[in-house]
Short mmCIF file of C-alpha atoms in Angstrom, two decimals:
data_model
loop_
_atom_site.label_atom_id
_atom_site.label_comp_id
_atom_site.label_asym_id
_atom_site.label_seq_id
_atom_site.Cartn_x
_atom_site.Cartn_y
_atom_site.Cartn_z
CA ALA I 307 161.50 105.64 96.36
CA MET I 308 161.08 105.11 92.62
CA ALA I 309 162.49 101.57 92.82
CA HIS I 310 159.96 100.75 95.53
CA HIS I 311 157.18 102.07 93.30
CA ILE I 312 158.32 99.99 90.34
CA CYS I 313 158.48 96.77 92.36
CA SER I 314 155.21 97.30 94.18
CA GLU I 315 153.33 97.79 90.92
CA ALA I 316 155.15 95.10 88.93
CA VAL I 317 153.33 92.11 90.38
CA GLU I 318 149.91 93.57 89.66
CA GLN I 319 150.38 95.31 86.35
CA GLY I 320 153.52 93.92 84.78
CA SER I 321 155.35 96.03 82.25
CA ARG I 322 156.61 99.47 83.27
CA PRO I 323 158.50 101.91 81.05
CA GLY I 324 161.90 100.43 80.38
CA ALA I 325 160.82 96.81 80.72
CA GLU I 326 161.92 96.16 77.14
CA ASP I 327 165.46 97.23 77.98
CA PRO I 328 166.29 94.92 80.90
CA GLN I 329 169.46 95.36 82.89
CA GLU I 330 171.79 92.50 82.17
CA ALA I 331 172.16 89.99 85.00
CA ASN I 332 175.61 89.21 86.38
CA GLU I 333 175.36 85.43 86.28
CA GLY I 334 174.47 83.25 83.33
CA THR I 335 171.13 84.60 82.28
CA CYS I 336 170.99 88.02 80.60
CA VAL I 337 167.37 87.74 79.50
CA ILE I 338 165.77 88.32 82.92
CA ASN I 339 164.27 91.77 83.45
CA THR I 340 166.24 92.51 86.62
CA ARG I 341 165.35 96.19 86.44
CA GLU I 342 161.77 95.32 87.29
CA TYR I 343 162.42 92.03 89.10
CA PRO I 344 165.70 92.38 91.07
CA VAL I 345 166.35 88.68 91.60
CA ASP I 346 170.05 89.54 91.37
CA ARG I 347 169.82 91.65 94.56
CA PRO I 348 168.45 89.36 97.30
CA GLY I 349 168.18 91.12 100.64
CA SER I 350 167.78 94.56 99.07
CA PRO I 351 164.66 96.60 99.94
CA GLU I 352 163.46 96.28 96.34
CA TYR I 353 163.85 92.50 96.39
CA GLU I 354 162.10 92.13 99.74
CA LEU I 355 159.19 94.27 98.57
CA LEU I 356 158.84 92.24 95.37
CA VAL I 357 158.78 88.99 97.36
CA ARG I 358 156.14 90.34 99.76
CA ARG I 359 153.91 91.48 96.91
CA ALA I 360 154.27 88.18 95.05
CA LYS I 361 153.55 86.13 98.21
CA ALA I 362 150.46 88.22 98.96
CA ARG I 363 149.09 87.78 95.45
CA LEU I 364 149.76 84.03 95.51
CA ASP I 365 148.05 83.68 98.90
CA GLN I 366 145.08 85.78 97.79
CA ASP I 367 144.45 84.40 94.31
CA GLY I 368 146.30 81.08 94.21
CA CYS I 369 148.19 82.54 91.25
CA CYS I 370 150.82 85.25 90.82
CA ARG I 371 151.84 86.52 87.38
CA LEU I 372 155.11 88.40 86.93
CA LEU I 373 154.62 90.04 83.54
CA ASP I 374 157.68 90.75 81.38
CA PHE I 375 159.94 88.70 83.67
CA VAL I 376 161.87 87.72 80.54
CA SER I 377 162.84 90.40 78.04
CA LYS I 378 161.31 90.66 74.58
CA GLU I 379 164.68 89.62 73.15
CA GLY I 380 164.71 86.54 75.40
CA VAL I 381 161.18 85.62 74.37
CA ARG I 382 162.09 85.88 70.69
CA ALA I 383 165.11 83.62 71.27
CA MET I 384 162.92 81.03 73.00
CA GLN I 385 160.38 81.13 70.19
CA HIS I 386 163.11 80.62 67.61
CA GLU I 387 164.70 77.74 69.54
CA CYS I 388 161.37 76.03 70.16
CA ALA I 389 159.97 76.38 66.62
CA GLY I 390 161.50 73.22 65.18
CA LEU I 391 161.09 71.24 68.39
CA ALA I 392 157.44 72.22 68.56
CA GLN I 393 156.82 70.66 65.14
CA LEU I 394 158.57 67.47 66.31
CA ALA I 395 156.45 67.43 69.46
CA ARG I 396 153.10 68.18 67.80
CA PHE I 397 150.46 65.59 68.65
CA ASN I 398 152.89 63.39 70.64
CA GLN I 399 150.35 63.17 73.45
CA ARG I 400 147.47 62.07 71.25
CA GLY I 401 146.15 58.61 72.01
CA ARG I 402 147.21 58.81 75.67
CA SER I 403 144.73 59.04 78.53
CA VAL I 404 145.24 59.86 82.21
CA ASN I 405 143.17 60.76 85.26
CA VAL I 406 143.33 64.13 87.00
CA TYR I 407 146.13 62.90 89.29
CA TYR I 408 148.26 61.17 86.61
CA THR I 409 148.01 58.01 88.73
CA GLN I 410 146.76 54.48 88.15
CA SER I 411 142.99 53.94 88.18
CA ASP I 412 141.34 51.94 90.97
CA PRO I 413 138.87 49.28 89.78
CA SER I 414 137.51 48.91 93.32
CA LEU I 415 136.01 52.42 93.12
CA PRO I 416 133.01 53.56 91.03
CA ALA I 417 133.59 54.42 87.38
CA GLU I 418 132.73 58.08 88.03
CA HIS I 419 135.36 58.43 90.77
CA PRO I 420 138.06 60.95 89.69
CA LEU I 421 140.67 58.19 89.85
CA ASN I 422 138.77 56.30 87.16
CA VAL I 423 137.70 59.13 84.84
CA GLN I 424 140.15 59.17 81.95
CA HIS I 425 141.00 62.30 79.97
CA ARG I 426 142.42 62.22 76.47
CA ARG I 427 145.60 64.23 76.00
CA ASN I 428 145.27 66.48 72.98
CA PHE I 429 148.49 68.46 72.62
CA GLY I 430 152.26 68.04 72.36
CA VAL I 431 155.13 68.29 74.82
CA ILE I 432 158.77 69.26 74.25
CA ARG I 433 160.38 67.07 76.91
CA ASP I 434 163.45 68.00 78.91
CA ASP I 435 165.59 65.52 76.96
CA MET I 436 164.62 67.28 73.71
CA LEU I 437 165.78 70.74 74.84
CA GLY I 438 169.41 71.71 74.22
CA ALA I 439 171.80 72.30 77.10
CA ASP I 440 172.20 75.95 76.04
CA ALA I 441 168.51 76.66 75.27
CA THR I 442 167.44 80.08 76.54
CA VAL I 443 164.55 78.64 78.55
CA ARG I 444 166.98 76.25 80.22
CA ARG I 445 169.27 79.13 81.13
CA VAL I 446 166.37 80.69 83.03
CA TYR I 447 165.56 77.35 84.70
CA ASP I 448 169.22 76.82 85.59
CA ASP I 449 169.65 80.25 87.16
CA ALA I 450 170.12 79.73 90.93
CA ARG I 451 168.89 83.28 91.56
CA VAL I 452 165.53 82.47 90.00
CA ILE I 453 165.26 79.35 92.15
CA ARG I 454 166.24 81.33 95.26
CA PHE I 455 163.54 83.88 94.42
CA ALA I 456 160.98 81.10 93.94
CA ALA I 457 161.90 79.68 97.36
CA ASP I 458 161.42 83.07 98.97
CA VAL I 459 158.04 83.59 97.29
CA LEU I 460 156.90 80.14 98.42
CA GLY I 461 158.32 80.69 101.91
CA VAL I 462 160.51 77.60 101.95
CA PRO I 463 164.19 77.42 102.96
CA MET I 464 165.36 75.56 99.85
CA LEU I 465 164.18 74.46 96.43
CA TYR I 466 165.78 72.05 93.97
CA GLN I 467 165.22 71.32 90.33
CA SER I 468 163.58 68.03 89.53
CA ARG I 469 166.01 65.24 88.71
CA ASP I 470 163.56 63.79 86.19
CA ALA I 471 165.19 63.44 82.78
CA TYR I 472 161.90 64.03 80.93
CA GLN I 473 159.67 66.14 83.16
CA ALA I 474 162.03 68.61 84.89
CA LEU I 475 161.73 71.27 82.17
CA THR I 476 159.05 70.93 79.51
CA VAL I 477 157.24 73.10 76.98
CA ASN I 478 153.58 72.40 76.24
CA VAL I 479 152.69 72.82 72.56
CA MET I 480 149.07 73.48 71.61
CA GLY I 481 147.67 74.27 68.19
CA ASP I 482 144.19 75.02 66.89
CA SER I 483 141.44 73.16 68.84
CA GLU I 484 144.00 71.52 71.17
CA ASN I 485 143.61 71.77 74.94
CA LEU I 486 144.82 70.33 78.24
CA HIS I 487 142.37 68.37 80.37
CA TRP I 488 141.48 69.01 84.03
CA HIS I 489 144.29 67.90 86.34
CA PHE I 490 146.31 68.52 89.50
CA ASP I 491 150.06 69.04 89.43
CA CYS I 492 152.39 66.62 91.17
CA ASN I 493 154.04 69.39 93.21
CA ASP I 494 152.26 72.02 95.31
CA CYS I 495 153.24 75.05 93.25
CA ALA I 496 153.70 75.07 89.49
CA ILE I 497 155.98 77.65 87.89
CA THR I 498 155.45 78.40 84.22
CA LEU I 499 156.94 80.76 81.66
CA GLY I 500 154.97 82.05 78.70
CA ILE I 501 156.89 81.69 75.43
CA GLN I 502 154.27 82.25 72.73
CA GLU I 503 150.68 83.46 72.89
CA PRO I 504 148.09 81.91 70.56
CA GLU I 505 145.81 84.09 68.45
CA ALA I 506 142.96 83.34 70.85
CA GLY I 507 141.93 80.79 73.46
CA GLY I 508 144.45 78.79 75.44
CA GLU I 509 143.53 80.38 78.77
CA LEU I 510 144.53 78.68 82.00
CA GLU I 511 141.32 78.02 83.94
CA TYR I 512 141.55 76.96 87.56
CA ILE I 513 139.43 76.37 90.65
CA PRO I 514 141.39 77.82 93.59
CA ASP I 515 142.05 75.38 96.42
CA ILE I 516 139.37 72.88 95.49
CA GLY I 517 141.67 70.32 97.14
CA ARG I 518 142.87 67.13 95.52
CA ASP I 519 140.98 64.98 98.06
CA ASN I 520 137.63 66.76 97.60
CA VAL I 521 136.20 63.91 95.55
CA ASP I 522 132.59 65.12 95.42
CA ALA I 523 133.45 68.62 94.20
CA ILE I 524 135.99 67.28 91.70
CA GLY I 525 133.45 64.77 90.37
CA LYS I 526 130.89 67.51 89.79
CA VAL I 527 133.37 69.54 87.75
CA LEU I 528 134.43 66.53 85.68
CA ALA I 529 130.76 65.75 84.92
CA LEU I 530 130.19 69.19 83.35
CA PRO I 531 130.19 69.59 79.55
CA GLU I 532 133.64 70.63 78.36
CA GLU I 533 132.46 74.04 77.18
CA GLU I 534 130.86 74.90 80.54
CA THR I 535 132.70 77.08 83.07
CA PRO I 536 132.48 75.73 86.64
CA PRO I 537 131.39 78.05 89.44
CA ASN I 538 134.20 79.81 91.32
CA SER I 539 136.71 79.21 88.52
CA ARG I 540 139.21 81.83 87.42
CA SER I 541 141.22 82.16 84.25
CA HIS I 542 143.97 84.16 82.61
CA ARG I 543 145.43 84.22 79.14
CA THR I 544 148.92 83.23 78.06
CA GLU I 545 151.35 86.15 78.16
CA GLU I 546 154.78 86.02 76.56
CA GLY I 547 157.62 86.53 79.02
CA ALA I 548 155.43 86.13 82.12
CA LEU I 549 156.67 83.97 84.99
CA VAL I 550 153.64 82.50 86.76
CA PHE I 551 153.44 80.93 90.20
CA PHE I 552 150.36 78.76 90.51
CA GLN I 553 149.14 76.52 93.34
CA GLY I 554 148.43 73.66 90.97
CA GLY I 555 148.79 70.89 93.56
CA GLN I 556 145.52 71.85 95.27
CA SER I 557 143.80 73.87 92.51
CA MET I 558 142.38 71.72 89.72
CA HIS I 559 143.04 73.36 86.38
CA ARG I 560 142.95 73.01 82.62
CA VAL I 561 143.93 74.90 79.48
CA ARG I 562 141.04 75.85 77.22
CA ALA I 563 141.16 75.08 73.52
CA VAL I 564 143.50 77.17 71.40
CA VAL I 565 142.00 79.06 68.45
CA GLY I 566 144.03 79.85 65.34
CA ASP I 567 147.21 78.65 63.66
CA LYS I 568 149.68 80.28 66.06
CA LEU I 569 150.97 77.73 68.57
CA ARG I 570 150.62 78.24 72.31
CA LEU I 571 154.02 77.56 73.91
CA VAL I 572 154.32 77.54 77.71
CA ALA I 573 157.28 76.15 79.66
CA ALA I 574 156.87 74.37 83.01
CA LEU I 575 159.76 74.66 85.48
CA GLN I 576 159.65 71.84 88.03
CA LEU I 577 161.01 72.79 91.46
CA HIS I 578 160.78 70.69 94.62
CA SER I 579 161.63 70.89 98.31
CA SER I 580 163.82 67.79 98.05
CA GLY I 581 166.77 67.12 95.80
CA ASP I 582 165.65 63.65 94.68
CA ALA I 583 162.30 64.34 92.96
CA VAL I 584 161.68 62.06 89.98
CA ASP I 585 158.54 60.63 88.41
CA PRO I 586 158.13 56.84 88.56
CA PRO I 587 159.16 55.27 85.23
CA ASP I 588 155.66 53.80 84.78
CA MET I 589 154.20 57.34 84.99
CA THR I 590 156.72 58.51 82.38
CA GLU I 591 155.59 55.66 80.15
CA ARG I 592 151.92 56.62 80.59
CA ILE I 593 152.53 60.29 79.87
CA TYR I 594 155.38 60.28 77.35
CA GLY I 595 155.44 56.77 75.95
CA VAL I 596 159.03 56.13 77.07
CA ALA I 597 159.27 52.40 77.80
CA VAL I 598 160.39 51.59 81.33
CA GLU I 599 163.37 49.62 80.01
CA ASP I 600 164.47 52.65 77.92
CA HIS I 601 164.22 55.18 80.77
CA LEU I 602 167.29 57.41 81.13
CA GLY I 603 167.18 57.41 84.94
CA PRO I 604 167.57 60.49 87.16
CA LYS I 605 169.82 63.40 86.30
CA ASP I 606 173.28 63.40 87.89
CA THR I 607 173.39 67.16 88.41
CA ILE I 608 170.70 69.68 89.33
CA VAL I 609 170.61 73.31 90.43
CA SER I 610 169.31 74.38 93.84
CA ALA I 611 168.42 77.77 95.28
CA ARG I 612 172.06 78.19 96.29
CA ALA I 613 174.25 76.34 93.81
CA THR I 614 174.64 73.41 91.47
CA VAL I 615 174.27 70.14 93.35
CA SER I 616 175.87 66.89 92.25
CA LEU I 617 173.96 63.94 93.61
CA PRO I 618 174.61 60.21 93.34
CA ARG I 619 172.18 58.12 91.34
CA GLY I 620 169.90 55.67 93.06
#
Protein backbone atom coordinates (compact mmCIF):
# COMPACT_ATOMS: atom_id res chain seq x y z
CA ALA A 1 0.00 0.00 0.00
CA MET A 2 2.85 2.40 0.78
CA ALA A 3 4.42 1.89 -2.67
CA HIS A 4 1.08 2.75 -4.28
CA HIS A 5 0.92 5.93 -2.20
CA ILE A 6 4.43 6.96 -3.18
CA CYS A 7 3.79 6.47 -6.89
CA SER A 8 0.38 8.12 -6.92
CA GLU A 9 1.76 11.26 -5.29
CA ALA A 10 5.05 11.37 -7.21
CA VAL A 11 3.68 12.75 -10.46
CA GLU A 12 1.94 15.64 -8.73
CA GLN A 13 4.34 16.61 -6.00
CA GLY A 14 7.71 15.12 -6.86
CA SER A 15 10.17 14.47 -4.08
CA ARG A 16 9.17 12.16 -1.23
CA PRO A 17 11.32 11.23 1.76
CA GLY A 18 14.15 9.08 0.48
CA ALA A 19 14.23 10.58 -3.00
CA GLU A 20 17.83 11.66 -2.43
CA ASP A 21 18.87 8.06 -1.82
CA PRO A 22 17.65 6.36 -5.00
CA GLN A 23 17.75 2.61 -5.36
CA GLU A 24 20.37 1.66 -7.89
CA ALA A 25 19.02 0.42 -11.21
CA ASN A 26 20.08 -2.98 -12.53
CA GLU A 27 21.01 -1.92 -16.04
CA GLY A 28 23.40 0.82 -17.06
CA THR A 29 22.00 3.84 -15.33
CA CYS A 30 22.34 4.10 -11.55
CA VAL A 31 21.25 7.73 -11.32
CA ILE A 32 17.52 7.15 -11.88
CA ASN A 33 15.34 7.38 -8.77
CA THR A 34 13.77 3.94 -9.21
CA ARG A 35 12.44 3.99 -5.66
CA GLU A 36 9.99 6.70 -6.66
CA TYR A 37 9.80 5.91 -10.38
CA PRO A 38 10.01 2.11 -10.82
CA VAL A 39 10.93 2.08 -14.50
CA ASP A 40 12.96 -1.04 -13.73
CA ARG A 41 9.77 -2.96 -12.81
CA PRO A 42 7.45 -2.76 -15.84
CA GLY A 43 4.22 -4.65 -15.31
CA SER A 44 4.32 -4.24 -11.53
CA PRO A 45 1.34 -2.54 -9.81
CA GLU A 46 3.59 0.39 -8.86
CA TYR A 47 4.76 0.85 -12.45
CA GLU A 48 1.25 0.63 -13.87
CA LEU A 49 -0.03 3.20 -11.37
CA LEU A 50 2.82 5.58 -12.19
CA VAL A 51 2.09 5.29 -15.91
CA ARG A 52 -1.64 5.94 -15.37
CA ARG A 53 -0.95 9.02 -13.27
CA ALA A 54 1.57 10.40 -15.76
CA LYS A 55 -0.76 9.78 -18.73
CA ALA A 56 -3.64 11.50 -16.93
CA ARG A 57 -1.53 14.56 -16.11
CA LEU A 58 -0.21 14.78 -19.68
CA ASP A 59 -3.74 14.51 -21.10
CA GLN A 60 -5.09 17.08 -18.67
CA ASP A 61 -2.35 19.71 -18.76
CA GLY A 62 -0.36 18.94 -21.91
CA CYS A 63 2.64 18.60 -19.60
CA CYS A 64 3.74 16.07 -16.98
CA ARG A 65 6.67 16.74 -14.65
CA LEU A 66 8.36 13.87 -12.84
CA LEU A 67 10.31 15.68 -10.13
CA ASP A 68 13.55 14.12 -8.83
CA PHE A 69 13.55 11.50 -11.60
CA VAL A 70 17.35 11.74 -11.52
CA SER A 71 19.15 11.66 -8.18
CA LYS A 72 20.94 14.67 -6.72
CA GLU A 73 24.23 12.85 -7.33
CA GLY A 74 23.29 12.31 -10.98
CA VAL A 75 22.36 15.96 -11.39
CA ARG A 76 25.69 17.06 -9.94
CA ALA A 77 27.53 14.75 -12.35
CA MET A 78 25.62 16.22 -15.30
CA GLN A 79 26.37 19.75 -14.18
CA HIS A 80 30.07 18.95 -13.87
CA GLU A 81 30.20 17.24 -17.28
CA CYS A 82 28.30 20.04 -19.00
CA ALA A 83 30.20 22.96 -17.43
CA GLY A 84 33.02 23.12 -19.96
CA LEU A 85 30.79 22.21 -22.90
CA ALA A 86 28.36 24.94 -21.91
CA GLN A 87 31.10 27.56 -22.21
CA LEU A 88 32.01 26.19 -25.66
CA ALA A 89 28.36 26.31 -26.70
CA ARG A 90 27.58 29.79 -25.33
CA PHE A 91 26.12 32.08 -27.97
CA ASN A 92 26.50 29.51 -30.78
CA GLN A 93 22.93 30.20 -31.87
CA ARG A 94 23.33 33.96 -32.07
CA GLY A 95 22.90 35.40 -35.53
CA ARG A 96 20.57 32.58 -36.61
CA SER A 97 16.88 33.10 -37.30
CA VAL A 98 14.06 30.58 -37.78
CA ASN A 99 10.27 30.52 -37.90
CA VAL A 100 8.10 28.77 -35.32
CA TYR A 101 8.20 25.52 -37.34
CA TYR A 102 11.95 25.52 -38.13
CA THR A 103 10.98 25.31 -41.81
CA GLN A 104 11.66 27.39 -44.89
CA SER A 105 9.67 30.61 -45.29
CA ASP A 106 7.08 30.96 -48.07
CA PRO A 107 7.33 34.18 -50.09
CA SER A 108 3.88 33.55 -51.60
CA LEU A 109 2.28 34.15 -48.18
CA PRO A 110 1.93 37.47 -46.31
CA ALA A 111 4.90 38.70 -44.29
CA GLU A 112 2.95 38.29 -41.03
CA HIS A 113 2.17 34.62 -41.71
CA PRO A 114 3.87 32.40 -39.06
CA LEU A 115 5.94 30.75 -41.79
CA ASN A 116 7.48 34.13 -42.60
CA VAL A 117 7.96 35.62 -39.13
CA GLN A 118 11.59 35.08 -38.19
CA HIS A 119 12.80 34.74 -34.59
CA ARG A 120 16.36 35.40 -33.54
CA ARG A 121 17.98 32.58 -31.59
CA ASN A 122 19.57 33.94 -28.43
CA PHE A 123 21.14 31.04 -26.55
CA GLY A 124 23.57 28.15 -26.98
CA VAL A 125 23.18 24.43 -27.66
CA ILE A 126 25.42 21.52 -26.67
CA ARG A 127 24.81 19.27 -29.68
CA ASP A 128 24.71 15.49 -29.58
CA ASP A 129 28.10 15.27 -31.32
CA MET A 130 29.64 17.38 -28.52
CA LEU A 131 28.49 15.09 -25.69
CA GLY A 132 30.75 12.21 -24.68
CA ALA A 133 29.68 8.60 -25.18
CA ASP A 134 29.77 8.04 -21.39
CA ALA A 135 28.12 11.34 -20.35
CA THR A 136 25.63 10.84 -17.53
CA VAL A 137 22.81 12.50 -19.47
CA ARG A 138 23.49 10.13 -22.37
CA ARG A 139 23.30 7.14 -20.03
CA VAL A 140 19.77 8.22 -19.11
CA TYR A 141 18.89 8.74 -22.80
CA ASP A 142 20.38 5.36 -23.71
CA ASP A 143 18.49 3.45 -21.03
CA ALA A 144 15.93 1.23 -22.80
CA ARG A 145 13.81 1.15 -19.64
CA VAL A 146 13.37 4.92 -19.77
CA ILE A 147 12.35 4.69 -23.43
CA ARG A 148 9.93 1.84 -22.64
CA PHE A 149 8.40 3.97 -19.87
CA ALA A 150 8.07 6.93 -22.25
CA ALA A 151 6.29 4.70 -24.77
CA ASP A 152 3.86 3.53 -22.11
CA VAL A 153 3.15 7.09 -20.95
CA LEU A 154 2.52 8.18 -24.55
CA GLY A 155 0.44 5.08 -25.25
CA VAL A 156 2.45 3.90 -28.24
CA PRO A 157 3.77 0.37 -28.86
CA MET A 158 7.35 1.42 -29.59
CA LEU A 159 9.67 4.41 -29.44
CA TYR A 160 13.13 4.88 -30.93
CA GLN A 161 15.87 7.39 -30.36
CA SER A 162 16.44 9.87 -33.13
CA ARG A 163 19.18 8.88 -35.56
CA ASP A 164 20.17 12.52 -35.99
CA ALA A 165 23.86 13.02 -35.23
CA TYR A 166 23.31 16.57 -33.94
CA GLN A 167 19.75 16.81 -32.64
CA ALA A 168 19.06 13.43 -30.97
CA LEU A 169 20.33 14.53 -27.54
CA THR A 170 21.00 18.20 -26.88
CA VAL A 171 21.40 20.54 -23.93
CA ASN A 172 20.12 24.11 -24.22
CA VAL A 173 22.39 26.66 -22.56
CA MET A 174 20.93 30.01 -21.51
CA GLY A 175 22.63 32.77 -19.57
CA ASP A 176 21.50 36.17 -18.31
CA SER A 177 18.92 37.83 -20.63
CA GLU A 178 18.95 34.85 -23.05
CA ASN A 179 15.72 33.16 -24.07
CA LEU A 180 14.17 30.76 -26.58
CA HIS A 181 11.64 32.10 -29.06
CA TRP A 182 8.11 30.79 -29.67
CA HIS A 183 8.16 27.51 -31.58
CA PHE A 184 6.65 24.07 -32.13
CA ASP A 185 8.68 20.89 -31.74
CA CYS A 186 9.25 18.57 -34.67
CA ASN A 187 7.85 15.55 -32.80
CA ASP A 188 4.51 15.37 -30.98
CA CYS A 189 5.87 14.99 -27.47
CA ALA A 190 9.08 16.55 -26.20
CA ILE A 191 10.93 14.94 -23.30
CA THR A 192 13.32 17.13 -21.34
CA LEU A 193 15.54 16.72 -18.30
CA GLY A 194 16.42 19.61 -16.02
CA ILE A 195 20.16 19.80 -15.31
CA GLN A 196 20.66 23.26 -13.79
CA GLU A 197 18.21 25.88 -12.59
CA PRO A 198 18.99 29.56 -13.19
CA GLU A 199 18.80 32.08 -10.35
CA ALA A 200 15.51 33.36 -11.79
CA GLY A 201 13.56 33.40 -15.04
CA GLY A 202 13.94 30.71 -17.66
CA GLU A 203 10.39 29.40 -17.26
CA LEU A 204 8.87 27.26 -19.99
CA GLU A 205 5.72 29.05 -21.16
CA TYR A 206 3.28 27.20 -23.39
CA ILE A 207 -0.18 27.48 -24.92
CA PRO A 208 -1.77 24.03 -24.61
CA ASP A 209 -2.97 22.53 -27.88
CA ILE A 210 -3.09 25.76 -29.84
CA GLY A 211 -2.42 23.54 -32.87
CA ARG A 212 0.37 24.08 -35.37
CA ASP A 213 -2.12 24.79 -38.19
CA ASN A 214 -4.11 27.41 -36.25
CA VAL A 215 -2.55 30.27 -38.20
CA ASP A 216 -4.79 33.07 -36.91
CA ALA A 217 -4.27 32.24 -33.23
CA ILE A 218 -0.53 31.72 -33.73
CA GLY A 219 -0.25 35.05 -35.56
CA LYS A 220 -1.95 36.89 -32.70
CA VAL A 221 0.50 35.46 -30.18
CA LEU A 222 3.51 36.30 -32.35
CA ALA A 223 2.26 39.90 -32.71
CA LEU A 224 2.27 40.46 -28.93
CA PRO A 225 5.14 42.34 -27.26
CA GLU A 226 7.73 39.88 -25.99
CA GLU A 227 7.10 40.74 -22.34
CA GLU A 228 3.34 40.13 -22.62
CA THR A 229 1.81 36.84 -21.48
CA PRO A 230 -0.75 35.45 -23.95
CA PRO A 231 -4.17 34.40 -22.69
CA ASN A 232 -4.53 30.72 -21.76
CA SER A 233 -0.78 30.23 -21.45
CA ARG A 234 0.79 28.18 -18.69
CA SER A 235 4.32 28.09 -17.37
CA HIS A 236 6.63 26.23 -15.02
CA ARG A 237 10.16 26.82 -13.84
CA THR A 238 13.22 24.70 -14.51
CA GLU A 239 13.73 22.01 -11.88
CA GLU A 240 16.95 20.04 -11.55
CA GLY A 241 16.48 16.30 -12.00
CA ALA A 242 12.92 16.59 -13.35
CA LEU A 243 11.93 14.54 -16.40
CA VAL A 244 9.23 16.43 -18.28
CA PHE A 245 6.83 15.15 -20.92
CA PHE A 246 5.43 18.00 -22.96
CA GLN A 247 3.12 18.02 -25.99
CA GLY A 248 5.33 20.45 -27.86
CA GLY A 249 4.23 19.40 -31.35
CA GLN A 250 0.81 21.01 -30.92
CA SER A 251 1.47 23.44 -28.04
CA MET A 252 3.43 26.51 -29.08
CA HIS A 253 5.99 27.36 -26.42
CA ARG A 254 8.99 29.46 -25.48
CA VAL A 255 11.50 29.88 -22.66
CA ARG A 256 11.40 33.24 -20.92
CA ALA A 257 14.58 35.22 -20.40
CA VAL A 258 17.00 33.94 -17.79
CA VAL A 259 17.98 36.31 -14.97
CA GLY A 260 21.35 36.08 -13.24
CA ASP A 261 24.77 34.57 -13.90
CA LYS A 262 23.84 30.94 -13.25
CA LEU A 263 23.27 29.11 -16.54
CA ARG A 264 20.00 27.35 -17.31
CA LEU A 265 20.83 23.85 -18.60
CA VAL A 266 18.03 21.63 -19.91
CA ALA A 267 18.52 18.46 -21.97
CA ALA A 268 16.13 17.45 -24.76
CA LEU A 269 15.73 13.71 -25.41
CA GLN A 270 14.42 13.08 -28.93
CA LEU A 271 12.23 9.97 -29.23
CA HIS A 272 10.17 8.97 -32.27
CA SER A 273 7.71 6.31 -33.35
CA SER A 274 9.95 5.29 -36.25
CA GLY A 275 13.56 4.16 -36.21
CA ASP A 276 14.71 6.41 -39.06
CA ALA A 277 14.00 9.93 -37.73
CA VAL A 278 16.60 12.48 -38.84
CA ASP A 279 16.45 16.20 -39.57
CA PRO A 280 17.10 17.26 -43.16
CA PRO A 281 20.70 18.48 -43.55
CA ASP A 282 19.49 21.92 -44.67
CA MET A 283 17.57 22.27 -41.36
CA THR A 284 20.71 21.29 -39.46
CA GLU A 285 22.59 23.99 -41.35
CA ARG A 286 19.93 26.60 -40.49
CA ILE A 287 19.87 25.68 -36.81
CA TYR A 288 23.45 24.63 -36.06
CA GLY A 289 25.51 26.05 -38.89
CA VAL A 290 26.81 22.64 -39.98
CA ALA A 291 27.36 22.87 -43.74
CA VAL A 292 25.42 20.28 -45.73
CA GLU A 293 28.65 18.91 -47.23
CA ASP A 294 30.11 18.44 -43.70
CA HIS A 295 27.06 16.63 -42.28
CA LEU A 296 27.91 13.43 -40.40
CA GLY A 297 24.87 11.54 -41.68
CA PRO A 298 22.53 9.41 -39.55
CA LYS A 299 23.70 7.37 -36.59
CA ASP A 300 24.39 3.68 -37.24
CA THR A 301 23.06 2.51 -33.88
CA ILE A 302 20.16 3.72 -31.74
CA VAL A 303 18.29 2.46 -28.69
CA SER A 304 14.60 1.53 -28.80
CA ALA A 305 12.08 0.79 -26.07
CA ARG A 306 13.21 -2.84 -26.12
CA ALA A 307 16.87 -2.96 -27.09
CA THR A 308 19.70 -1.44 -29.07
CA VAL A 309 18.89 -1.42 -32.77
CA SER A 310 21.50 -1.48 -35.50
CA LEU A 311 20.14 0.03 -38.68
CA PRO A 312 21.70 0.43 -42.12
CA ARG A 313 22.46 3.93 -43.33
CA GLY A 314 20.48 5.44 -46.15
